[in-house]
Each structure stands twice: as C-alpha cells, then as structure tokens.
XYZ file of C-alpha atoms in Angstrom:
95
model
C 15.194 8.570 12.770
C 11.492 7.784 12.263
C 10.390 4.175 12.630
C 7.555 1.940 11.420
C 4.189 2.925 12.882
C 0.508 2.851 12.036
C -2.148 5.571 12.543
C -1.478 8.964 14.057
C 0.479 11.493 12.026
C 3.390 10.711 9.702
C 6.909 11.637 10.736
C 8.467 12.930 7.545
C 12.054 12.535 6.391
C 12.022 15.229 3.681
C 9.588 17.744 2.196
C 6.026 16.892 3.219
C 3.691 15.366 0.635
C 0.053 14.428 1.235
C -1.897 12.794 -1.616
C -5.326 14.076 -2.642
C -8.181 11.730 -3.606
C -8.840 11.812 -7.352
C -12.595 11.284 -6.959
C -13.329 13.178 -3.749
C -10.802 16.057 -4.066
C -9.779 15.854 -0.409
C -6.681 14.630 1.429
C -6.346 10.877 1.782
C -6.158 9.260 5.223
C -2.726 8.318 6.562
C -2.564 4.579 7.299
C 1.039 4.162 8.388
C 4.722 4.457 7.649
C 7.139 1.582 7.100
C 10.883 1.805 7.627
C 12.310 0.207 4.474
C 15.787 -0.776 5.734
C 14.575 -3.907 7.571
C 12.429 -4.845 4.568
C 14.791 -4.113 1.654
C 18.228 -4.199 3.274
C 20.802 -1.769 1.888
C 18.435 -0.584 -0.874
C 15.980 0.668 1.748
C 18.464 2.080 4.259
C 17.314 5.506 5.470
C 14.049 5.380 3.506
C 10.447 5.379 4.657
C 7.255 4.345 2.805
C 4.118 6.307 3.718
C 0.778 4.586 2.990
C -2.442 6.548 2.337
C -6.002 5.531 1.388
C -9.249 7.352 0.643
C -11.784 7.003 3.425
C -14.743 9.088 4.516
C -14.379 10.707 7.919
C -16.560 9.062 10.559
C -18.693 7.130 8.058
C -18.564 3.439 8.937
C -20.626 2.347 5.941
C -18.567 4.300 3.375
C -16.869 2.182 0.725
C -15.198 3.542 -2.368
C -14.754 0.704 -4.885
C -11.854 2.569 -6.522
C -9.614 1.845 -3.517
C -9.187 -1.746 -4.737
C -7.673 -0.480 -8.016
C -3.987 0.364 -7.464
C -4.131 2.972 -10.245
C -7.576 4.369 -9.375
C -6.239 7.469 -7.615
C -7.704 6.507 -4.245
C -4.607 5.103 -2.529
C -0.950 6.042 -2.568
C 2.492 5.072 -1.326
C 5.096 7.815 -1.045
C 8.740 6.845 -0.475
C 11.110 9.360 1.114
C 13.792 10.455 0.553
C 14.164 10.246 -3.203
C 12.464 6.904 -3.497
C 9.994 5.704 -6.060
C 7.167 3.270 -5.414
C 5.756 3.659 -8.880
C 4.415 6.921 -10.201
C 4.201 9.814 -7.772
C 0.555 10.642 -7.098
C -0.519 13.300 -9.565
C -2.125 15.350 -6.824
C -0.279 16.009 -3.582
C -0.590 18.670 -0.925
C 1.837 19.655 1.788
C 1.224 18.167 5.238
C-alpha cells in the first residue's frame, strides 16, 4: 500500500492520471501524495490524494500568478480510488 511522500514519482492506486496546465499546455509537477486514512479516518481508508502544481522546469525566477487561484487550472488534487476532491481536472494525461 502506498504511503504519504513528497517529491519523486507518484505511486498510483488505480488508473494513472496526470493533470495538464491550462495556461502552459504541459504536465503539472508532482508535489506529493497523502494517505487519507490517517487524516480522514474511515472515510479516507485506502485512498490517496495526489497534489500537483504548475512550475517551470529549472527556472528559479518563474512564477505563475494563476497558481494562487484554486480554480485557475494551474494546480490539482486527484483522489484515488474513486474519490473526489472537487471537480476532476478538465485536462489529464496518463502517467
């Protein structure tokens, strides 16, 4: 069973999903995954939240102001399996 971790590559529970930046039309950067059982109790048992954000590769001075807007299309949380953390990102690719 996958566990909470940050950076690296996600360890998926079900079909892979990777959100695409609305403004930049490229895959978002994986930030981390959070095991939801310890956070939500029985409601989160066996579920994982995957956190993604838009970020330019190797550009330290890059800042996209849309990442502060939760509905701006530049960050995403995907809950697996069968979870819902709000609307599923409109644009996802397979990882």
